[in-house]
């Protein structure tokens, strides 16, 4: 009886030893390393607002001058950009933003509410789903002539250059474009907005959700 069990043991051990190589590889297949993030992806992760940004001083009217973005809708309509203004109104923990632009030959007012965060210079726009949440960061501004603002959603960003008037000095534009390159936003995805034909009044109002990154 003992011999029987010994033989059975050696047979089973032999069968286990000759397990097909494919099965052994499947069981002991190492976990592949995560792909290394690009420099642009790392730069986006490290994004932070400029130091000592005072959101209260961002109040007032801004002209949208330049946008750097790979947003699909913006890429498809890049040659049909309309002059755009954004008016910031700061009230407590809320920043109400009224964007005025033309849509289908009519002047629209698009309303959004940004919320302050604990980080100075950083705001938050809540979406219907977590994937649609948008972080808004003021990267640089002198409050009186220009402001560079970045909108970050689901690991992707849109950079916007605003001015208190329809133009800013060339060195500010150059700085904006150089900074956009660090996020792999080259001249092929930088769009200049017209500085004429602004709406004097609005015909329709839209309460807009942050489903798109473009203005």
PDB file of C-alpha atoms in Angstrom, residues 7-212:
ATOM      1  CA  UNK A   7       4.341   5.789  -6.964  1.00  0.00           C
ATOM      2  CA  UNK A   8       1.265   8.034  -7.161  1.00  0.00           C
ATOM      3  CA  UNK A   9       3.219  10.849  -5.497  1.00  0.00           C
ATOM      4  CA  UNK A  10       6.115  10.584  -7.981  1.00  0.00           C
ATOM      5  CA  UNK A  11       3.725  10.456 -10.962  1.00  0.00           C
ATOM      6  CA  UNK A  12       1.919  13.589  -9.839  1.00  0.00           C
ATOM      7  CA  UNK A  13       5.219  15.358  -9.155  1.00  0.00           C
ATOM      8  CA  UNK A  14       6.495  14.351 -12.616  1.00  0.00           C
ATOM      9  CA  UNK A  15       3.327  15.693 -14.257  1.00  0.00           C
ATOM     10  CA  UNK A  16       3.703  18.970 -12.357  1.00  0.00           C
ATOM     11  CA  UNK A  17       7.315  19.286 -13.435  1.00  0.00           C
ATOM     12  CA  UNK A  18       6.372  18.833 -17.082  1.00  0.00           C
ATOM     13  CA  UNK A  19       3.710  21.530 -16.959  1.00  0.00           C
ATOM     14  CA  UNK A  20       3.623  23.270 -20.368  1.00  0.00           C
ATOM     15  CA  UNK A  21       6.033  26.198 -20.585  1.00  0.00           C
ATOM     16  CA  UNK A  22       3.225  28.486 -21.700  1.00  0.00           C
ATOM     17  CA  UNK A  23       1.260  27.731 -18.553  1.00  0.00           C
ATOM     18  CA  UNK A  24       4.302  28.346 -16.349  1.00  0.00           C
ATOM     19  CA  UNK A  25       4.993  31.669 -18.082  1.00  0.00           C
ATOM     20  CA  UNK A  26       1.345  32.674 -17.657  1.00  0.00           C
ATOM     21  CA  UNK A  27       1.480  32.000 -13.944  1.00  0.00           C
ATOM     22  CA  UNK A  28       4.785  33.734 -13.354  1.00  0.00           C
ATOM     23  CA  UNK A  29       4.494  36.523 -15.924  1.00  0.00           C
ATOM     24  CA  UNK A  30       6.046  39.668 -14.420  1.00  0.00           C
ATOM     25  CA  UNK A  31       4.007  42.865 -14.241  1.00  0.00           C
ATOM     26  CA  UNK A  32       5.128  45.166 -17.070  1.00  0.00           C
ATOM     27  CA  UNK A  33       6.602  48.486 -15.901  1.00  0.00           C
ATOM     28  CA  UNK A  34       4.422  51.564 -16.249  1.00  0.00           C
ATOM     29  CA  UNK A  35       5.309  53.679 -19.289  1.00  0.00           C
ATOM     30  CA  UNK A  36       7.519  56.614 -18.432  1.00  0.00           C
ATOM     31  CA  UNK A  37       5.697  59.930 -18.529  1.00  0.00           C
ATOM     32  CA  UNK A  38       6.826  62.510 -21.040  1.00  0.00           C
ATOM     33  CA  UNK A  39       8.346  65.806 -19.985  1.00  0.00           C
ATOM     34  CA  UNK A  40       5.128  67.565 -20.991  1.00  0.00           C
ATOM     35  CA  UNK A  41       3.016  65.198 -18.852  1.00  0.00           C
ATOM     36  CA  UNK A  42       5.334  65.729 -15.895  1.00  0.00           C
ATOM     37  CA  UNK A  43       5.147  69.501 -16.381  1.00  0.00           C
ATOM     38  CA  UNK A  44       1.342  69.351 -16.395  1.00  0.00           C
ATOM     39  CA  UNK A  45       1.332  67.313 -13.174  1.00  0.00           C
ATOM     40  CA  UNK A  46       3.539  69.912 -11.479  1.00  0.00           C
ATOM     41  CA  UNK A  47       1.409  72.859 -12.598  1.00  0.00           C
ATOM     42  CA  UNK A  48       0.742  75.394  -9.880  1.00  0.00           C
ATOM     43  CA  UNK A  49      -0.512  78.983  -9.831  1.00  0.00           C
ATOM     44  CA  UNK A  50       1.949  81.855  -9.640  1.00  0.00           C
ATOM     45  CA  UNK A  51       3.135  83.009  -6.254  1.00  0.00           C
ATOM     46  CA  UNK A  52       1.115  85.556  -4.298  1.00  0.00           C
ATOM     47  CA  UNK A  53      -1.732  85.705  -6.820  1.00  0.00           C
ATOM     48  CA  UNK A  54      -4.592  87.857  -5.545  1.00  0.00           C
ATOM     49  CA  UNK A  55      -7.817  86.658  -7.144  1.00  0.00           C
ATOM     50  CA  UNK A  56      -9.665  89.779  -5.967  1.00  0.00           C
ATOM     51  CA  UNK A  57      -7.522  91.887  -8.312  1.00  0.00           C
ATOM     52  CA  UNK A  58      -8.599  89.732 -11.265  1.00  0.00           C
ATOM     53  CA  UNK A  59     -12.031  91.353 -11.134  1.00  0.00           C
ATOM     54  CA  UNK A  60     -13.148  93.266 -14.180  1.00  0.00           C
ATOM     55  CA  UNK A  61     -13.175  92.864 -17.933  1.00  0.00           C
ATOM     56  CA  UNK A  62     -10.581  90.848 -19.850  1.00  0.00           C
ATOM     57  CA  UNK A  63     -10.108  90.417 -23.609  1.00  0.00           C
ATOM     58  CA  UNK A  64      -9.209  86.911 -24.781  1.00  0.00           C
ATOM     59  CA  UNK A  65      -6.133  87.302 -26.990  1.00  0.00           C
ATOM     60  CA  UNK A  66      -4.472  83.918 -27.444  1.00  0.00           C
ATOM     61  CA  UNK A  67      -5.290  80.282 -26.671  1.00  0.00           C
ATOM     62  CA  UNK A  68      -2.961  77.259 -26.693  1.00  0.00           C
ATOM     63  CA  UNK A  69      -4.924  74.024 -26.757  1.00  0.00           C
ATOM     64  CA  UNK A  70      -5.406  70.648 -28.420  1.00  0.00           C
ATOM     65  CA  UNK A  71      -9.139  70.762 -27.753  1.00  0.00           C
ATOM     66  CA  UNK A  72     -10.875  68.988 -30.656  1.00  0.00           C
ATOM     67  CA  UNK A  73     -13.619  71.580 -31.033  1.00  0.00           C
ATOM     68  CA  UNK A  74     -11.116  74.409 -31.092  1.00  0.00           C
ATOM     69  CA  UNK A  75      -8.939  72.629 -33.655  1.00  0.00           C
ATOM     70  CA  UNK A  76     -11.929  72.075 -35.908  1.00  0.00           C
ATOM     71  CA  UNK A  77     -13.108  75.692 -35.711  1.00  0.00           C
ATOM     72  CA  UNK A  78      -9.711  77.352 -35.420  1.00  0.00           C
ATOM     73  CA  UNK A  79     -10.261  79.464 -38.510  1.00  0.00           C
ATOM     74  CA  UNK A  80     -13.631  80.765 -37.275  1.00  0.00           C
ATOM     75  CA  UNK A  81     -12.621  82.357 -34.007  1.00  0.00           C
ATOM     76  CA  UNK A  82     -14.802  85.134 -32.679  1.00  0.00           C
ATOM     77  CA  UNK A  83     -13.725  88.077 -30.529  1.00  0.00           C
ATOM     78  CA  UNK A  84     -14.321  87.173 -26.887  1.00  0.00           C
ATOM     79  CA  UNK A  85     -14.373  88.970 -23.543  1.00  0.00           C
ATOM     80  CA  UNK A  86     -14.575  87.582 -20.017  1.00  0.00           C
ATOM     81  CA  UNK A  87     -15.696  89.622 -17.008  1.00  0.00           C
ATOM     82  CA  UNK A  88     -14.689  88.338 -13.577  1.00  0.00           C
ATOM     83  CA  UNK A  89     -16.761  89.271 -10.532  1.00  0.00           C
ATOM     84  CA  UNK A  90     -15.368  88.119  -7.185  1.00  0.00           C
ATOM     85  CA  UNK A  91     -17.877  87.635  -4.369  1.00  0.00           C
ATOM     86  CA  UNK A  92     -16.638  85.832  -1.273  1.00  0.00           C
ATOM     87  CA  UNK A  93     -15.623  82.274  -2.196  1.00  0.00           C
ATOM     88  CA  UNK A  94     -17.171  82.512  -5.667  1.00  0.00           C
ATOM     89  CA  UNK A  95     -15.871  84.014  -8.894  1.00  0.00           C
ATOM     90  CA  UNK A  96     -18.620  84.618 -11.435  1.00  0.00           C
ATOM     91  CA  UNK A  97     -17.318  84.696 -14.994  1.00  0.00           C
ATOM     92  CA  UNK A  98     -19.388  86.172 -17.805  1.00  0.00           C
ATOM     93  CA  UNK A  99     -17.989  85.322 -21.238  1.00  0.00           C
ATOM     94  CA  UNK A 100     -19.405  87.250 -24.189  1.00  0.00           C
ATOM     95  CA  UNK A 101     -18.893  86.065 -27.758  1.00  0.00           C
ATOM     96  CA  UNK A 102     -20.732  85.398 -30.994  1.00  0.00           C
ATOM     97  CA  UNK A 103     -22.352  82.030 -31.657  1.00  0.00           C
ATOM     98  CA  UNK A 104     -24.125  81.537 -34.975  1.00  0.00           C
ATOM     99  CA  UNK A 105     -23.990  85.293 -35.662  1.00  0.00           C
ATOM    100  CA  UNK A 106     -25.684  86.129 -32.358  1.00  0.00           C
ATOM    101  CA  UNK A 107     -24.078  87.632 -29.263  1.00  0.00           C
ATOM    102  CA  UNK A 108     -24.228  85.249 -26.319  1.00  0.00           C
ATOM    103  CA  UNK A 109     -23.404  85.671 -22.653  1.00  0.00           C
ATOM    104  CA  UNK A 110     -22.019  82.438 -21.174  1.00  0.00           C
ATOM    105  CA  UNK A 111     -22.105  82.280 -17.366  1.00  0.00           C
ATOM    106  CA  UNK A 112     -19.939  80.103 -15.144  1.00  0.00           C
ATOM    107  CA  UNK A 113     -19.133  80.091 -11.442  1.00  0.00           C
ATOM    108  CA  UNK A 114     -15.620  79.256 -10.287  1.00  0.00           C
ATOM    109  CA  UNK A 115     -15.039  78.410  -6.639  1.00  0.00           C
ATOM    110  CA  UNK A 116     -12.013  79.481  -4.620  1.00  0.00           C
ATOM    111  CA  UNK A 117      -9.707  76.817  -3.221  1.00  0.00           C
ATOM    112  CA  UNK A 118      -7.245  76.820  -0.343  1.00  0.00           C
ATOM    113  CA  UNK A 119      -4.444  77.465  -2.841  1.00  0.00           C
ATOM    114  CA  UNK A 120      -4.066  81.183  -3.681  1.00  0.00           C
ATOM    115  CA  UNK A 121      -4.520  81.773  -7.386  1.00  0.00           C
ATOM    116  CA  UNK A 122      -6.323  78.479  -7.975  1.00  0.00           C
ATOM    117  CA  UNK A 123     -10.049  78.049  -8.660  1.00  0.00           C
ATOM    118  CA  UNK A 124     -12.326  75.076  -9.248  1.00  0.00           C
ATOM    119  CA  UNK A 125     -15.173  74.486 -11.685  1.00  0.00           C
ATOM    120  CA  UNK A 126     -17.327  71.478 -10.809  1.00  0.00           C
ATOM    121  CA  UNK A 127     -18.602  69.308 -13.646  1.00  0.00           C
ATOM    122  CA  UNK A 128     -21.503  66.882 -13.832  1.00  0.00           C
ATOM    123  CA  UNK A 129     -18.995  64.039 -13.368  1.00  0.00           C
ATOM    124  CA  UNK A 130     -15.581  64.026 -11.666  1.00  0.00           C
ATOM    125  CA  UNK A 131     -13.923  63.587 -15.071  1.00  0.00           C
ATOM    126  CA  UNK A 132     -15.389  66.953 -16.110  1.00  0.00           C
ATOM    127  CA  UNK A 133     -14.058  68.917 -13.132  1.00  0.00           C
ATOM    128  CA  UNK A 134     -11.749  71.761 -14.136  1.00  0.00           C
ATOM    129  CA  UNK A 135      -8.910  73.316 -12.155  1.00  0.00           C
ATOM    130  CA  UNK A 136      -8.234  76.941 -13.092  1.00  0.00           C
ATOM    131  CA  UNK A 137      -4.863  78.451 -12.222  1.00  0.00           C
ATOM    132  CA  UNK A 138      -3.615  81.997 -12.738  1.00  0.00           C
ATOM    133  CA  UNK A 139      -0.010  81.414 -13.760  1.00  0.00           C
ATOM    134  CA  UNK A 140       1.062  85.018 -14.190  1.00  0.00           C
ATOM    135  CA  UNK A 141      -0.488  88.482 -14.196  1.00  0.00           C
ATOM    136  CA  UNK A 142       0.156  92.133 -13.407  1.00  0.00           C
ATOM    137  CA  UNK A 143      -3.632  92.647 -13.020  1.00  0.00           C
ATOM    138  CA  UNK A 144      -3.549  95.841 -15.082  1.00  0.00           C
ATOM    139  CA  UNK A 145      -2.539  94.659 -18.556  1.00  0.00           C
ATOM    140  CA  UNK A 146      -2.286  90.860 -18.956  1.00  0.00           C
ATOM    141  CA  UNK A 147      -3.018  87.491 -17.334  1.00  0.00           C
ATOM    142  CA  UNK A 148      -2.025  83.942 -18.246  1.00  0.00           C
ATOM    143  CA  UNK A 149      -4.598  81.428 -17.058  1.00  0.00           C
ATOM    144  CA  UNK A 150      -4.515  77.643 -17.433  1.00  0.00           C
ATOM    145  CA  UNK A 151      -7.525  75.308 -17.422  1.00  0.00           C
ATOM    146  CA  UNK A 152      -6.733  71.702 -16.471  1.00  0.00           C
ATOM    147  CA  UNK A 153      -9.153  68.826 -16.975  1.00  0.00           C
ATOM    148  CA  UNK A 154      -8.471  65.087 -16.900  1.00  0.00           C
ATOM    149  CA  UNK A 155      -4.728  65.588 -17.306  1.00  0.00           C
ATOM    150  CA  UNK A 156      -5.070  67.933 -20.288  1.00  0.00           C
ATOM    151  CA  UNK A 157      -4.714  71.687 -20.333  1.00  0.00           C
ATOM    152  CA  UNK A 158      -5.728  74.796 -22.211  1.00  0.00           C
ATOM    153  CA  UNK A 159      -3.704  77.988 -21.745  1.00  0.00           C
ATOM    154  CA  UNK A 160      -5.270  81.396 -22.279  1.00  0.00           C
ATOM    155  CA  UNK A 161      -3.699  84.814 -22.538  1.00  0.00           C
ATOM    156  CA  UNK A 162      -5.982  87.689 -21.550  1.00  0.00           C
ATOM    157  CA  UNK A 163      -5.458  91.443 -21.769  1.00  0.00           C
ATOM    158  CA  UNK A 164      -7.187  94.421 -20.230  1.00  0.00           C
ATOM    159  CA  UNK A 165      -7.253  95.775 -23.791  1.00  0.00           C
ATOM    160  CA  UNK A 166      -7.166  94.198 -27.230  1.00  0.00           C
ATOM    161  CA  UNK A 167      -3.374  93.875 -27.276  1.00  0.00           C
ATOM    162  CA  UNK A 168      -0.392  93.248 -25.008  1.00  0.00           C
ATOM    163  CA  UNK A 169       3.353  93.810 -25.525  1.00  0.00           C
ATOM    164  CA  UNK A 170       5.156  91.344 -27.797  1.00  0.00           C
ATOM    165  CA  UNK A 171       7.383  90.109 -24.970  1.00  0.00           C
ATOM    166  CA  UNK A 172       4.301  88.944 -23.059  1.00  0.00           C
ATOM    167  CA  UNK A 173       3.093  87.010 -26.108  1.00  0.00           C
ATOM    168  CA  UNK A 174       6.558  85.484 -26.576  1.00  0.00           C
ATOM    169  CA  UNK A 175       6.650  84.412 -22.925  1.00  0.00           C
ATOM    170  CA  UNK A 176       3.197  82.830 -23.293  1.00  0.00           C
ATOM    171  CA  UNK A 177       4.255  80.857 -26.379  1.00  0.00           C
ATOM    172  CA  UNK A 178       7.517  79.707 -24.759  1.00  0.00           C
ATOM    173  CA  UNK A 179       5.662  78.476 -21.702  1.00  0.00           C
ATOM    174  CA  UNK A 180       3.095  76.669 -23.851  1.00  0.00           C
ATOM    175  CA  UNK A 181       5.932  74.711 -25.499  1.00  0.00           C
ATOM    176  CA  UNK A 182       6.843  73.144 -22.149  1.00  0.00           C
ATOM    177  CA  UNK A 183       3.402  71.485 -22.245  1.00  0.00           C
ATOM    178  CA  UNK A 184       3.913  70.393 -25.870  1.00  0.00           C
ATOM    179  CA  UNK A 185       1.598  73.111 -27.146  1.00  0.00           C
ATOM    180  CA  UNK A 186       3.484  74.449 -30.146  1.00  0.00           C
ATOM    181  CA  UNK A 187       2.636  77.148 -32.643  1.00  0.00           C
ATOM    182  CA  UNK A 188       0.441  74.688 -34.559  1.00  0.00           C
ATOM    183  CA  UNK A 189      -2.064  74.691 -31.681  1.00  0.00           C
ATOM    184  CA  UNK A 190      -1.819  78.350 -30.673  1.00  0.00           C
ATOM    185  CA  UNK A 191      -4.747  80.468 -31.819  1.00  0.00           C
ATOM    186  CA  UNK A 192      -4.850  84.259 -32.028  1.00  0.00           C
ATOM    187  CA  UNK A 193      -8.256  85.783 -31.350  1.00  0.00           C
ATOM    188  CA  UNK A 194      -9.460  88.855 -33.264  1.00  0.00           C
ATOM    189  CA  UNK A 195      -9.209  92.216 -31.520  1.00  0.00           C
ATOM    190  CA  UNK A 196     -12.227  93.710 -33.283  1.00  0.00           C
ATOM    191  CA  UNK A 197     -15.955  93.067 -33.632  1.00  0.00           C
ATOM    192  CA  UNK A 198     -16.697  92.680 -29.919  1.00  0.00           C
ATOM    193  CA  UNK A 199     -20.327  92.360 -28.862  1.00  0.00           C
ATOM    194  CA  UNK A 200     -21.709  95.540 -27.316  1.00  0.00           C
ATOM    195  CA  UNK A 201     -24.769  93.748 -25.935  1.00  0.00           C
ATOM    196  CA  UNK A 202     -26.032  90.173 -25.703  1.00  0.00           C
ATOM    197  CA  UNK A 203     -29.106  88.533 -27.161  1.00  0.00           C
ATOM    198  CA  UNK A 204     -29.018  85.171 -25.371  1.00  0.00           C
ATOM    199  CA  UNK A 205     -27.698  83.780 -22.085  1.00  0.00           C
ATOM    200  CA  UNK A 206     -26.273  80.313 -21.491  1.00  0.00           C
ATOM    201  CA  UNK A 207     -25.480  78.675 -18.149  1.00  0.00           C
ATOM    202  CA  UNK A 208     -22.638  76.503 -19.292  1.00  0.00           C
ATOM    203  CA  UNK A 209     -21.177  73.289 -17.877  1.00  0.00           C
ATOM    204  CA  UNK A 210     -17.407  72.674 -18.168  1.00  0.00           C
ATOM    205  CA  UNK A 211     -17.745  69.971 -20.833  1.00  0.00           C
ATOM    206  CA  UNK A 212     -15.242  71.639 -23.145  1.00  0.00           C
TER     207      UNK A 212
END
